[in-house]
Coordinates of C-alpha atoms in Angstrom, one line a residue:
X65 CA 60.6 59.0 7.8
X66 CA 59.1 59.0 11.5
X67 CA 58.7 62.3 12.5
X68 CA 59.4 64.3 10.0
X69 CA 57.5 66.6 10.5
X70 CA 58.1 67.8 13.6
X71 CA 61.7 67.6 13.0
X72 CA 61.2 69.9 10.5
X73 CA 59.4 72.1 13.1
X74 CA 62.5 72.4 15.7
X75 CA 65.0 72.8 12.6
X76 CA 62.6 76.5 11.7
X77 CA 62.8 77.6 15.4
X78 CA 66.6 77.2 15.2
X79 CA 66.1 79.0 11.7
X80 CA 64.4 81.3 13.5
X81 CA 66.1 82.3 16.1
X82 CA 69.3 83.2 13.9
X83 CA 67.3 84.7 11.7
X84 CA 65.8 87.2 14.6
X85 CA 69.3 87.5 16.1
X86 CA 70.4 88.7 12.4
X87 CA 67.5 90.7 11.7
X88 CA 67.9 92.5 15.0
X89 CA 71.6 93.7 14.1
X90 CA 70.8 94.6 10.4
X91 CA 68.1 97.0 11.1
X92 CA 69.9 98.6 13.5
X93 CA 73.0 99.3 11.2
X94 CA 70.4 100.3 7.9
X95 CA 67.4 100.7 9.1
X96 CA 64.3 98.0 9.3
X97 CA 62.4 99.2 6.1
X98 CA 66.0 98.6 4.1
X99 CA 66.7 95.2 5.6
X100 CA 62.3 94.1 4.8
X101 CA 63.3 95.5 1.0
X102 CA 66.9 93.4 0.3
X103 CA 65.8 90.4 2.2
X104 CA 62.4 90.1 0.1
X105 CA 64.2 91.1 -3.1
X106 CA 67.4 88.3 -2.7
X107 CA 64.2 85.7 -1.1
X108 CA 62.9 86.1 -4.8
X109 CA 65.8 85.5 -6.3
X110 CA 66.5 82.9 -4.6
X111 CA 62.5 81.2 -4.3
X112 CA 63.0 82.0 -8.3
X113 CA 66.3 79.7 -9.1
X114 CA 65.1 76.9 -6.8
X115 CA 61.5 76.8 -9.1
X116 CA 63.2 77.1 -11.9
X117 CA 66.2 73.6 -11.4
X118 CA 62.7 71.7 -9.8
X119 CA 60.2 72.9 -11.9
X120 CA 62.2 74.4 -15.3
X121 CA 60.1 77.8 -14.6
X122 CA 61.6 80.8 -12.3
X123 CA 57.7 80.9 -11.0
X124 CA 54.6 78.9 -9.4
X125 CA 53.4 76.6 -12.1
X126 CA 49.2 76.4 -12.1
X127 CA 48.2 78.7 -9.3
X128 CA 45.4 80.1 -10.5
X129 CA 43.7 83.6 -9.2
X130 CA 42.1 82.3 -5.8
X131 CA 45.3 80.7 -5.1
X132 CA 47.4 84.1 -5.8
X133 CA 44.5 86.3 -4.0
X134 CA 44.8 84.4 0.1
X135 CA 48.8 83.8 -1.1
X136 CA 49.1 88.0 -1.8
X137 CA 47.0 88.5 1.3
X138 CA 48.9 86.4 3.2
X139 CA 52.0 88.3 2.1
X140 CA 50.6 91.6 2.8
X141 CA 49.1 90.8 6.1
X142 CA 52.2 88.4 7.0
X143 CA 54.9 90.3 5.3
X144 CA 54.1 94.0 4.9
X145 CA 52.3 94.4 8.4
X146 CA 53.9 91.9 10.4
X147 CA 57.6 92.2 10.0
X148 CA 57.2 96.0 9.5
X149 CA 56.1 95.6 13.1
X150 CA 58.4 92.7 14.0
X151 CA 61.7 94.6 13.3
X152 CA 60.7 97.8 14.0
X153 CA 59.7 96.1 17.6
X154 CA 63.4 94.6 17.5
X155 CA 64.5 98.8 17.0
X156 CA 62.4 99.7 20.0
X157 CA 62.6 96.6 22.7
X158 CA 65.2 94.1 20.9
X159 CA 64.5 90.5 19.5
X160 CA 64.2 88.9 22.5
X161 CA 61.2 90.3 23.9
X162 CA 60.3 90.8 19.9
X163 CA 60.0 87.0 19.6
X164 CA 58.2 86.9 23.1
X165 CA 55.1 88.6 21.6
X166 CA 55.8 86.1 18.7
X167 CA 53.9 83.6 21.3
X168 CA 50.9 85.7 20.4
X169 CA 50.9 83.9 16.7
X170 CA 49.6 81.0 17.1
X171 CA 46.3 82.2 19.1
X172 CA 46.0 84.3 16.1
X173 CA 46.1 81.3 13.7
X174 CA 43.6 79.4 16.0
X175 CA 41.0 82.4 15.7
X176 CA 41.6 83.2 11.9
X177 CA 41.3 79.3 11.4
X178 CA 38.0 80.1 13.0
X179 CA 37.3 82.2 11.1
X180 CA 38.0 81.6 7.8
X181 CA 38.4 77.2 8.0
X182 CA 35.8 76.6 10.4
X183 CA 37.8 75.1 13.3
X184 CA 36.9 74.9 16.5
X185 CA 37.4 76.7 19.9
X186 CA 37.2 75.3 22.9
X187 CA 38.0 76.2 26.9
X188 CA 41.0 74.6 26.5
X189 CA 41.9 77.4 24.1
X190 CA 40.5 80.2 26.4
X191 CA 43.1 78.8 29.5
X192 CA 45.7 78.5 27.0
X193 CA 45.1 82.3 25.6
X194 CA 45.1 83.4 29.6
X195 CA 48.6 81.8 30.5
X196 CA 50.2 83.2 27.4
X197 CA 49.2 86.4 28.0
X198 CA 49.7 85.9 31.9
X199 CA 53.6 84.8 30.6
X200 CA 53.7 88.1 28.4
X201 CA 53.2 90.4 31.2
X202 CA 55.1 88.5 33.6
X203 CA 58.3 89.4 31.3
X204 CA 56.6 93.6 30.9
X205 CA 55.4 94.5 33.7
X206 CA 57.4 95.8 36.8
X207 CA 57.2 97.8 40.0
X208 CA 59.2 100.6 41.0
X209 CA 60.1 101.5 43.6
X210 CA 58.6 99.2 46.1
X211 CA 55.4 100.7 44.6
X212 CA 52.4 98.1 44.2
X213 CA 51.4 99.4 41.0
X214 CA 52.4 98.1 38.0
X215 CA 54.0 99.4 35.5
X216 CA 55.1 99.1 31.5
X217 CA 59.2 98.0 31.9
X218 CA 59.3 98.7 27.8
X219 CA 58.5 101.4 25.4
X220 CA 54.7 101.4 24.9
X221 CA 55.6 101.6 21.0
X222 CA 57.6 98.6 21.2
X223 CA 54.9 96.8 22.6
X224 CA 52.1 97.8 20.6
X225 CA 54.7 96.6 17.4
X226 CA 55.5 93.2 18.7
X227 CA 51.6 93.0 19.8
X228 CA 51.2 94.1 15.8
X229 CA 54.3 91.8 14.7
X230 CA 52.3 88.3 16.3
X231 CA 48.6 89.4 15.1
X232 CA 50.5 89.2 11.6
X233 CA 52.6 85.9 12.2
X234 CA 49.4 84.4 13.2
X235 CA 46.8 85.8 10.8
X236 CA 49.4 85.3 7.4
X237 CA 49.9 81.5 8.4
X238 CA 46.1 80.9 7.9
X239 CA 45.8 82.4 4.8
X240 CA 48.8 81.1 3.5
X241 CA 47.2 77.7 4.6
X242 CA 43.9 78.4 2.5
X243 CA 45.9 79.4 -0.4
X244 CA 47.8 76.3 -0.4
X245 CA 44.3 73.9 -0.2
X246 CA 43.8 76.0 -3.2
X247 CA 46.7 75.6 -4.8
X248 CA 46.8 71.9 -4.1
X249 CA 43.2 71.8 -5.9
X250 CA 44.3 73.3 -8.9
X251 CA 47.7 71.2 -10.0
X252 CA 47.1 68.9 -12.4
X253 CA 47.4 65.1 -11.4
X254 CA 50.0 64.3 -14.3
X255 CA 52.3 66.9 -12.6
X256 CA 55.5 65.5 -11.3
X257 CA 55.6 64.2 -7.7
X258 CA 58.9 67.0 -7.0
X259 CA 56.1 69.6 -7.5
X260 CA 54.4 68.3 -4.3
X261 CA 58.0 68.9 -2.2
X262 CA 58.6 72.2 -3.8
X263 CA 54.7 73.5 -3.6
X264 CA 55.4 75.1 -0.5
X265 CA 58.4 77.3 -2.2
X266 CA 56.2 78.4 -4.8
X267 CA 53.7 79.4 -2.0
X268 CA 56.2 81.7 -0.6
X269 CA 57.3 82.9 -3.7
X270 CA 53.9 84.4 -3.8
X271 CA 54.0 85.9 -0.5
X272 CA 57.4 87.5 -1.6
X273 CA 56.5 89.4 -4.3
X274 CA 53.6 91.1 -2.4
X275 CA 55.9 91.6 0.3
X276 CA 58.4 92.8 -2.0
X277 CA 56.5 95.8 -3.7
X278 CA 54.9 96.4 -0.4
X279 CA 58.0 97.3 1.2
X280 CA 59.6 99.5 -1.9
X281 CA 56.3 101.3 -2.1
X282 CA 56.6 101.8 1.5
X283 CA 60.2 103.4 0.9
X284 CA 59.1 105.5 -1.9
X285 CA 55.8 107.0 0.1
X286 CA 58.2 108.0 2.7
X287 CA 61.0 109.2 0.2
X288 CA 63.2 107.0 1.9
X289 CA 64.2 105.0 -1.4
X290 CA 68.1 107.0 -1.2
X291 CA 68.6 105.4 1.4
X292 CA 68.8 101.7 -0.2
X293 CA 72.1 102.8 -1.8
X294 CA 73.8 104.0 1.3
X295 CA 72.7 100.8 2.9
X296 CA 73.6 98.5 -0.1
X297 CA 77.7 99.8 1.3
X298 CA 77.6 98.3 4.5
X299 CA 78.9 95.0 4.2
X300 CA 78.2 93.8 7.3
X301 CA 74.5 95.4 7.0
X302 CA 74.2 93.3 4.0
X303 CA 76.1 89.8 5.1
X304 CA 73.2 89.8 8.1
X305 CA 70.5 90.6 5.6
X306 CA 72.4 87.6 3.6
X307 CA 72.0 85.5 6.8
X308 CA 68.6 86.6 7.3
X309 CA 67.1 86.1 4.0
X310 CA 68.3 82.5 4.1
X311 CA 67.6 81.2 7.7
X312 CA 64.0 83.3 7.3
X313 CA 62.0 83.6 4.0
X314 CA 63.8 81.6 1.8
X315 CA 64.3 78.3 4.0
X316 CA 62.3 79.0 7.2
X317 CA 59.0 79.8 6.0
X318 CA 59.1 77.7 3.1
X319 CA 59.9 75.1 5.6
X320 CA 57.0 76.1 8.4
X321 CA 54.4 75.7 5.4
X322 CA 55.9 72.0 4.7
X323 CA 56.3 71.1 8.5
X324 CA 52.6 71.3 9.0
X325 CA 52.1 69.4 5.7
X326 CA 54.1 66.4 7.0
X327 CA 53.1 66.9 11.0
X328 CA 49.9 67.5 13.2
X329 CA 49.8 71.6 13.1
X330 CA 49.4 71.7 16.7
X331 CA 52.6 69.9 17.5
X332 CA 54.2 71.7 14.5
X333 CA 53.2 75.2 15.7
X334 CA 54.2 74.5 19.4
X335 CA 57.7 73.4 18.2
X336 CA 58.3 76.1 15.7
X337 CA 57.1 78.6 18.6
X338 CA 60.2 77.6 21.4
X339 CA 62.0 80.5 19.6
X340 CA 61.6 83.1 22.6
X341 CA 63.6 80.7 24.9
X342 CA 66.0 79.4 21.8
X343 CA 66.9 83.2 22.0
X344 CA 67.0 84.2 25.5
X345 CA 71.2 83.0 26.0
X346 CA 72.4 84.1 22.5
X347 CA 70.7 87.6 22.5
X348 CA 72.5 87.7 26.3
X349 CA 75.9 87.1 24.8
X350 CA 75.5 89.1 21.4
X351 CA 74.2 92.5 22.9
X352 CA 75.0 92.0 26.3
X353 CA 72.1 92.8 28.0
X354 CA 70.6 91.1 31.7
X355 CA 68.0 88.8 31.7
X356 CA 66.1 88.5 35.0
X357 CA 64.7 85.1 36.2
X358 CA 61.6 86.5 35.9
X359 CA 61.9 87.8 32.2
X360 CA 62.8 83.7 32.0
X361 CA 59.9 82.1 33.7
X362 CA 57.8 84.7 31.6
X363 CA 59.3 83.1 29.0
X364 CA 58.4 79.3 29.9
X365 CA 54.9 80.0 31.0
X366 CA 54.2 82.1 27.5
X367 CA 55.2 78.8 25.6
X368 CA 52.9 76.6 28.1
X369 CA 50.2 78.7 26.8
X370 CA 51.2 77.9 23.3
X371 CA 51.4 74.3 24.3
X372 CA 48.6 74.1 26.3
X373 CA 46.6 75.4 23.3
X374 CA 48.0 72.9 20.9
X375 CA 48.9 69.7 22.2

């Protein structure tokens, strides 16, 4: 199929951008730490039943250690530290301008790639890292008073989170990407030609069960693992953790790793990044809050970075 790929691509940042809008209303009726726990637990049990009518085992058939070490560290790095930030942020600031710093992701991915896959920067990339920053502080920064001096419009710990929240988007996609080149190099060639379609699930089933214990031992450090039960009785809590767990790591993720297998990742990432501006009018109507014009054009020009850099 023509395109596939990239169709893929705009069907995750639709994904996404209920999954954010779900996220957002979870945490704030059970708490952030609650909502990472359920959703990675039910992502497993899910992941698990899908491996299990494609493959006949509830796990990933023939990863071998280097493919489960960058698959657990893209977990950890992706899971444990970036959606702890990510909704934590959405506590603090809200998903909106959560997902905003979400443009920071895929700069992230470009130096990691760098870094760990040997690609290459160029001053294309530094004009494109400018006006996505430039778009970010558009939407952040305010003066009051008819003062010239700028200041912070949102909680400095907000913004450090959603700073922390697309460091970890960005980062956990390259690794996840080295541990599926690994992955790919260790199944067999007589194994079935579904395993290549459902590879990507097994990947995140990986990244689950890091994310998974990371969380619960997070709960327990803190003593906060009472608190599960109490949030396990709200049923609305739990049908947006539902919603979330579905539109994010079970089907969105697993479908971002398979979008960039069938599509250039450039194009792919730039696609799967228009969440900030899929979100702007729904958050608006959900939680009734403003949006400024220039919160918008903030918006636009933080995604023409992303685009700039990509395409």
């Amino acid at each position: 199929m023509q395109y596939l790929g990239e169709t893929i691509s705009l069907g995750v940042a639709l994904l996404w951008t209920v999954t954010a809008l779900a996220a957002d209303g979870a945490s704030r009726r059970i708490g952030s730490l609650n909502v990472n726990i359920f959703r990675m637990v039910l992502s497993l049990i899910l992941l698990g039943a899908t491996l299990w009518v494609v493959t006949g085992a509830p796990y990933p058939l023939y990863a071998d250690a280097k493919t489960w070490f960058w698959l657990c560290l893209s977990g950890f790095v992706g899971y444990v530290f970036g959606d702890f930030c990510l909704f934590n942020c959405y506590l603090s600031i809200g998903s909106r301008f959560g997902q905003l710093f979400m443009t920071i992701a895929p700069l992230m991915a470009a130096i990691t790639g760098w870094m760990f896959l040997g690609e290459t920067l160029s001053w294309k990339e530094g004009i494109a890292m400018v006006v996505t920053l430039s778009g970010i502080a558009m939407s952040i920064l305010t003066r009051k008073d008819g003062s010239k001096k700028l200041s912070l419009k949102l909680p400095l710990k907000g913004i450090l989170l959603g700073i922390g929240a697309g460091i970890g988007q960005g980062v956990g996609l390259v690794l996840s990407k080295v541990g599926m080149i690994h992955y790919t190099a260790c199944v067999p060639a007589d194994a079935s030609a579904s395993f290549d379609s459902i590879l990507p699930f097994a990947s995140t089933f990986i990244r689950a069960v890091v994310g998974a214990l990371g969380f619960i031992a997070m709960a327990a450090f803190q003593k906060n693992l009472g608190s599960i039960k109490s949030g396990l009785k709200d049923r609305k809590g739990m049908g947006l953790v539902c919603l979330t767990t579905l539109m994010g790591p079970f089907l969105g993720v697993s479908l971002s790793l398979m979008a960039v297998r069938y599509a250039n990742s450039g194009v792919a990432s730039t696609l799967m990044a228009l969440v900030p501006a899929l979100i702007i009018l729904p958050h608006c109507l959900i939680f009734h809050q403003k949006v400024t014009w220039k919160e918008v054009i903030g918006t636009f020009v933080s995604l023409a970075g992303v685009a700039i850099f990509f395409l």
